[in-house]
Amino acid sequence: MTTKTSIDSRRASKTKRPPTEWWRQAVVYQIYPRSFKDSNGDGIGDLRGILSKLDYLKWLGVDVLWLSPIYQSPNRDNGYDISDYQAIMNEFGTMEDFDILLREVHARGMRLLMDLVVNHTSDEHPWFIASCLDAHGPYRNFYIWRPGVDGKPPNNWASFFGGSVWERHPATEQYYLHLFAVQQPDLNWEYPPMRQAIYAMMRWWLNKGVDGFRMDVINAIAKAPGLPNAPGERPWEWGGAYFLNRPEVHAYLQEMRDQVLASYDVMTVGETLDVAPEQALQYVGFDRGELDMVFQFELMDIDAGPEGKWDVRPWQLSEFKRIVSRWQTGLHGRGWNSLYLNNHDQPRMVSRFGHDGIFRAESAKMLATLLHTLQGTPFIYQGEEIGMTNARFDTIDAYRDIETLNWYAAQIAEPRRSPADVMDAIYAKGRDNARTPMQWTAEAQAGFTTGEPWLTVNPNYRQINVESQRTDPDSVLAYYRRLIALRRQYPVIIHGDYTLVDPENERTYAFMRAWAGDCLVTILNFGQTPQTFRWPAAPAFPAQPMRLVLSNYSEVPPTIARVMSLRPFETRVYVAVRATRSGGAPSDADDRDREEAP
Ligand code: ISL
Ligand code: CA
């Protein structure tokens, strides 16, 4: 299908990385299909539901839709356990529904990303069933099988979802490895026929016309040779050093690029736990071209204690700024950032980093302003654009997430943990916080379904919903539309470098972006009290007059000042645009993009 020449020229252009690649200008919207929109009253979101909301997404202004997994799945982990990569989950619809959806997304000038989950499959995938049945058959090595050691699992690694990563299979008396649930056996990337099967599946979707992949835990696919024990005395220890960012992962991704991705004009974003900017560059460095961007976790781990995510700690703004700034400067000119503050695995950003009480709308807009004026591709998670908040259900019975339920069961079994403490951690960090149904209207079940939703709707849907915000010019939703438009208006947002102002300030976050004579300053009050922000001696106060282009409050001074009085969660964006740009400056925007803000 592709000649060697076309692959080579594609690779050459990948290495040069012209600044016009579409995904650099794009805003991505993540859909968690189960909770987005139900079209047939069974309480489960589906593809026809998504189809019915495409005009809304187009109106919002996003360019790319990423669908969390929609493949055939027994749903132990809501589709992240796939039993058929080339079929649609029954509850979500049919392949015909998918083809219509893809066509309609494209008809609106948007693009579609699929979730690629290839670290593991479901235990109901035919490959795994065959792998279990015949220890000498062609599928045995699609998965990672080892004999036990003295009647115990082959090593001491802890699973993400609790307990050992090993499960004993009685018939063959061997153990298989699963980094996640018992029902999610890990694929064996060392085995070339397995890799070829994955590549064939990827080509099949790409030939249908999908525009790229979000790659689930992609930096975990290679495991250390010999699968050594992790240091420590507890029954199960964190073995990340032996399965995250192994050198072999880069060989696999380069092979995947050469044999699959290089032949298509697509974008890729890898989910990579435990990477710092320097490691990230090994994936996204322009000179490497393995992936276009990665999701980093340093910011998401900011409130995790030594025991991990459930060990919730207070976070500090100075640390938050240090992390964001390290990624901004670390990747500038060398690789590309993804930008996100929440997703289907994380708490709602407004509840976690803002204020979900009286300043909900102000703080949601403030956080959005941060995300949309940094360098990188912003990812909006469904409901974020209306400021949806964490859920708080009275009892564990209301929760559905396997990670949450497993952790609850393990904690309750410990004599020292009180159920109330355990619930508090779940209120802060449980993944169902972000998975409650999308709040469309003030009607029953938030307009998500005419039936009983699979997960309870957040009761605040009467106040927080799309319908009421759509016509309100002061709504969070209206503000997101303005932010997305801002990106198209000011190329400094896409291309500019980044300078942090006043790093140790624990209340206010201010930064500058500069590119080819243009300058942008974003100021964010992260506190619920008024703050006076004084521009420090360095970096220099911007020399050009800077004009206000966006704020979440009214009556804001139209030009920037050295001393600014900020109201709770107030944010301001000031811009100075060079009147004429001489030749030689890197320019991929024509003059239409340079028109003044209203
Ligand atoms: O959810 C998390 C936050 O604690 C992580 O541990 C999460 O499991 C990790 O980020 C990997 O996430 C991805 O793979 C999982 C799946 O459950 C998540 O929904 C997915 O985003 C296994 O496929
Ligand atoms: Ca449905």
Coordinates of N, CA, C and O in Angstrom, one line a residue, residues 163-246:
G163 N -3.3 -6.3 44.8 CA -2.8 -7.7 44.8 C -1.7 -7.8 43.9 O -1.0 -6.9 43.5
S164 N -1.4 -9.1 43.6 CA -0.3 -9.5 42.7 C -0.6 -9.2 41.2 O -1.8 -9.2 40.8
V165 N 0.4 -9.0 40.4 CA 0.2 -8.9 39.0 C 0.0 -10.3 38.3 O -0.2 -10.5 37.1
W166 N 0.2 -11.4 39.2 CA 0.1 -12.7 38.6 C -1.2 -13.5 39.0 O -1.6 -13.3 40.1
E167 N -1.7 -14.2 38.1 CA -2.9 -15.0 38.3 C -2.5 -16.5 37.9 O -2.1 -16.6 36.7
R168 N -2.8 -17.4 38.7 CA -2.5 -18.8 38.4 C -3.6 -19.4 37.6 O -4.8 -19.2 37.9
H169 N -3.2 -20.1 36.5 CA -4.2 -20.7 35.7 C -4.1 -22.2 35.9 O -3.1 -22.9 35.6
P170 N -5.2 -22.8 36.5 CA -5.1 -24.1 37.0 C -4.7 -25.2 36.0 O -3.9 -26.0 36.2
A171 N -5.3 -25.1 34.8 CA -5.1 -26.1 33.8 C -3.7 -26.3 33.4 O -3.2 -27.4 33.2
T172 N -2.9 -25.2 33.2 CA -1.6 -25.3 32.7 C -0.6 -25.1 33.9 O 0.7 -25.2 33.7
E173 N -1.1 -24.8 35.1 CA -0.2 -24.7 36.3 C 0.8 -23.6 36.1 O 1.9 -23.6 36.6
Q174 N 0.5 -22.6 35.2 CA 1.4 -21.5 35.1 C 0.6 -20.2 35.5 O -0.6 -20.2 35.6
Y175 N 1.4 -19.1 35.6 CA 0.8 -17.9 36.0 C 0.9 -16.9 34.8 O 1.9 -16.9 34.1
Y176 N -0.2 -16.1 34.6 CA -0.1 -15.0 33.6 C 0.0 -13.7 34.3 O -0.5 -13.5 35.4
L177 N 0.6 -12.7 33.6 CA 0.9 -11.4 34.2 C -0.3 -10.4 33.8 O -0.7 -10.4 32.6
H178 N -0.7 -9.7 34.7 CA -1.7 -8.6 34.5 C -1.4 -7.4 35.3 O -1.5 -7.4 36.5
L179 N -0.9 -6.3 34.7 CA -0.6 -5.1 35.5 C -1.9 -4.5 36.1 O -1.8 -3.8 37.1
F180 N -3.0 -4.7 35.4 CA -4.3 -4.1 35.9 C -5.1 -5.3 36.5 O -4.6 -6.1 37.2
A181 N -6.4 -5.4 36.1 CA -7.3 -6.4 36.8 C -6.9 -7.8 36.3 O -6.3 -8.0 35.3
V182 N -7.3 -8.8 37.1 CA -7.1 -10.2 36.8 C -7.7 -10.5 35.4 O -7.1 -11.3 34.6
Q183 N -8.8 -9.7 35.0 CA -9.4 -9.9 33.7 C -8.7 -9.1 32.6 O -9.3 -9.0 31.5
Q184 N -7.6 -8.6 32.9 CA -6.8 -7.8 31.8 C -5.4 -8.3 31.7 O -4.4 -7.7 32.1
P185 N -5.3 -9.5 31.1 CA -3.9 -10.1 30.9 C -3.1 -9.2 29.9 O -3.5 -8.7 28.9
D186 N -1.8 -9.1 30.3 CA -0.9 -8.2 29.5 C -0.4 -9.0 28.3 O -0.1 -10.2 28.3
L187 N -0.4 -8.3 27.2 CA 0.1 -8.8 25.9 C 1.7 -8.9 26.0 O 2.3 -8.1 26.7
N188 N 2.2 -9.9 25.3 CA 3.7 -10.1 25.3 C 4.3 -9.4 24.0 O 4.3 -10.0 22.9
W189 N 4.8 -8.2 24.2 CA 5.4 -7.4 23.1 C 6.7 -8.0 22.6 O 7.1 -7.6 21.5
E190 N 7.3 -8.9 23.4 CA 8.5 -9.5 22.9 C 8.3 -10.4 21.7 O 9.2 -10.8 21.0
Y191 N 7.0 -10.8 21.5 CA 6.7 -11.8 20.5 C 6.2 -11.2 19.2 O 5.2 -10.6 19.1
P192 N 7.1 -11.3 18.2 CA 6.8 -10.6 16.9 C 5.4 -10.9 16.3 O 4.8 -9.9 15.9
P193 N 4.9 -12.1 16.3 CA 3.6 -12.3 15.7 C 2.5 -11.6 16.5 O 1.6 -11.1 15.8
M194 N 2.7 -11.4 17.8 CA 1.7 -10.6 18.5 C 1.7 -9.1 18.0 O 0.7 -8.5 17.7
R195 N 2.9 -8.6 17.9 CA 3.0 -7.2 17.4 C 2.4 -7.0 16.0 O 1.7 -6.1 15.8
Q196 N 2.7 -8.0 15.2 CA 2.1 -7.9 13.8 C 0.6 -7.9 13.8 O -0.1 -7.2 13.1
A197 N 0.0 -8.7 14.8 CA -1.4 -8.7 14.9 C -2.0 -7.4 15.3 O -3.0 -6.9 14.8
I198 N -1.3 -6.7 16.2 CA -1.7 -5.4 16.7 C -1.6 -4.4 15.5 O -2.5 -3.6 15.3
Y199 N -0.5 -4.5 14.8 CA -0.3 -3.5 13.7 C -1.4 -3.7 12.6 O -1.9 -2.7 12.1
A200 N -1.7 -4.9 12.4 CA -2.8 -5.2 11.4 C -4.1 -4.6 11.8 O -4.8 -4.0 11.0
M201 N -4.4 -4.7 13.1 CA -5.6 -4.1 13.7 C -5.5 -2.6 13.5 O -6.5 -2.0 13.2
M202 N -4.4 -2.0 13.8 CA -4.3 -0.5 13.7 C -4.5 -0.1 12.3 O -5.2 0.9 12.0
R203 N -3.9 -0.8 11.3 CA -4.1 -0.4 9.9 C -5.5 -0.5 9.5 O -6.0 0.3 8.7
W204 N -6.2 -1.5 10.0 CA -7.6 -1.7 9.7 C -8.4 -0.4 10.1 O -9.2 0.1 9.4
W205 N -8.2 0.1 11.3 CA -8.9 1.3 11.7 C -8.4 2.5 11.0 O -9.2 3.4 10.6
L206 N -7.1 2.6 10.7 CA -6.6 3.8 9.9 C -7.2 3.8 8.5 O -7.5 4.8 8.0
N207 N -7.3 2.6 8.0 CA -7.9 2.5 6.6 C -9.3 2.9 6.6 O -9.9 3.3 5.6
K208 N -10.0 2.7 7.7 CA -11.4 3.2 7.8 C -11.4 4.8 7.8 O -12.4 5.4 7.6
G209 N -10.3 5.4 8.2 CA -10.2 6.8 8.2 C -10.1 7.5 9.5 O -10.2 8.7 9.6
V210 N -9.9 6.7 10.6 CA -9.7 7.4 11.9 C -8.4 8.2 11.9 O -7.5 8.0 11.1
D211 N -8.4 9.2 12.7 CA -7.3 10.3 12.6 C -6.2 10.1 13.6 O -5.4 11.1 13.8
G212 N -6.2 9.0 14.3 CA -5.1 8.8 15.2 C -5.5 8.0 16.5 O -6.7 7.5 16.5
F213 N -4.6 7.9 17.4 CA -4.8 7.1 18.6 C -4.3 7.8 19.8 O -3.3 8.4 19.9
R214 N -5.1 7.6 20.9 CA -4.6 7.8 22.3 C -4.2 6.4 22.7 O -5.0 5.5 22.7
M215 N -3.0 6.3 23.2 CA -2.4 5.0 23.5 C -2.3 4.7 25.0 O -1.5 5.3 25.7
D216 N -3.2 3.9 25.4 CA -3.3 3.5 26.8 C -2.0 3.0 27.4 O -1.4 2.0 26.8
V217 N -1.6 3.5 28.5 CA -0.4 3.0 29.3 C 0.7 2.4 28.3 O 1.3 1.4 28.5
I218 N 1.0 3.2 27.3 CA 1.9 2.7 26.2 C 3.3 2.5 26.7 O 4.0 1.7 26.2
N219 N 3.7 3.3 27.8 CA 5.1 3.1 28.2 C 5.3 1.9 29.1 O 6.3 1.7 29.7
A220 N 4.2 1.1 29.3 CA 4.3 -0.1 30.1 C 4.4 -1.4 29.3 O 4.4 -2.5 29.9
I221 N 4.4 -1.3 28.0 CA 4.3 -2.5 27.2 C 5.5 -3.4 27.2 O 5.4 -4.6 27.0
A222 N 6.7 -2.8 27.5 CA 7.9 -3.6 27.6 C 8.2 -3.9 29.0 O 8.3 -3.0 29.8
K223 N 8.4 -5.2 29.3 CA 8.8 -5.6 30.7 C 10.3 -6.0 30.7 O 10.8 -6.6 29.8
A224 N 10.9 -5.8 31.8 CA 12.3 -6.0 32.0 C 12.6 -7.5 31.8 O 11.9 -8.4 32.4
P225 N 13.7 -7.9 31.0 CA 14.0 -9.3 30.8 C 14.2 -9.9 32.2 O 14.8 -9.4 33.1
G226 N 13.7 -11.1 32.4 CA 13.9 -11.8 33.6 C 12.8 -11.5 34.7 O 12.8 -12.1 35.7
L227 N 12.1 -10.4 34.4 CA 11.0 -10.0 35.4 C 11.5 -10.0 36.8 O 10.9 -10.7 37.7
P228 N 12.5 -9.3 37.2 CA 13.1 -9.4 38.5 C 12.2 -8.9 39.6 O 11.3 -8.0 39.4
N229 N 12.3 -9.4 40.8 CA 11.6 -8.9 42.0 C 11.9 -7.4 42.2 O 13.0 -6.9 42.0
A230 N 10.9 -6.7 42.7 CA 11.1 -5.3 43.1 C 11.6 -5.3 44.6 O 11.2 -6.2 45.4
P231 N 12.4 -4.4 44.9 CA 12.9 -4.3 46.3 C 11.8 -4.0 47.3 O 10.9 -3.3 47.0
G232 N 11.9 -4.6 48.5 CA 10.9 -4.3 49.5 C 10.4 -5.6 50.2 O 10.6 -6.7 49.6
E233 N 9.8 -5.4 51.3 CA 9.4 -6.6 52.1 C 7.9 -6.9 52.1 O 7.5 -7.9 52.7
R234 N 7.1 -5.9 51.6 CA 5.7 -6.2 51.6 C 5.4 -7.3 50.6 O 6.2 -7.6 49.7
P235 N 4.2 -7.9 50.7 CA 3.9 -9.0 49.8 C 3.9 -8.6 48.4 O 4.5 -9.2 47.5
W236 N 3.4 -7.4 48.1 CA 3.4 -6.9 46.7 C 4.0 -5.5 46.6 O 3.6 -4.6 47.4
E237 N 5.0 -5.3 45.8 CA 5.8 -4.1 45.8 C 5.6 -3.4 44.4 O 5.5 -4.1 43.4
W238 N 5.7 -2.1 44.3 CA 5.6 -1.4 43.1 C 6.8 -1.7 42.2 O 8.0 -1.5 42.5
G239 N 6.5 -2.3 41.0 CA 7.6 -2.8 40.2 C 7.8 -1.9 39.0 O 8.4 -2.3 38.0
G240 N 7.3 -0.6 39.1 CA 7.4 0.3 37.9 C 8.7 0.3 37.2 O 8.8 0.4 36.0
A241 N 9.8 0.2 38.0 CA 11.1 0.3 37.4 C 11.3 -0.8 36.3 O 12.2 -0.7 35.4
Y242 N 10.5 -1.9 36.5 CA 10.7 -3.0 35.6 C 9.7 -3.1 34.4 O 9.8 -4.0 33.6
F243 N 8.8 -2.2 34.4 CA 7.8 -2.2 33.3 C 7.5 -0.8 32.8 O 6.6 -0.8 31.9
L244 N 8.0 0.2 33.3 CA 7.8 1.5 32.7 C 9.0 2.1 32.0 O 10.1 2.0 32.6
N245 N 8.9 2.6 30.8 CA 10.0 3.3 30.1 C 11.2 2.4 29.9 O 12.3 2.8 30.0
R246 N 11.0 1.1 29.7 CA 12.1 0.2 29.4 C 12.6 0.6 28.0 O 11.9 1.0 27.1

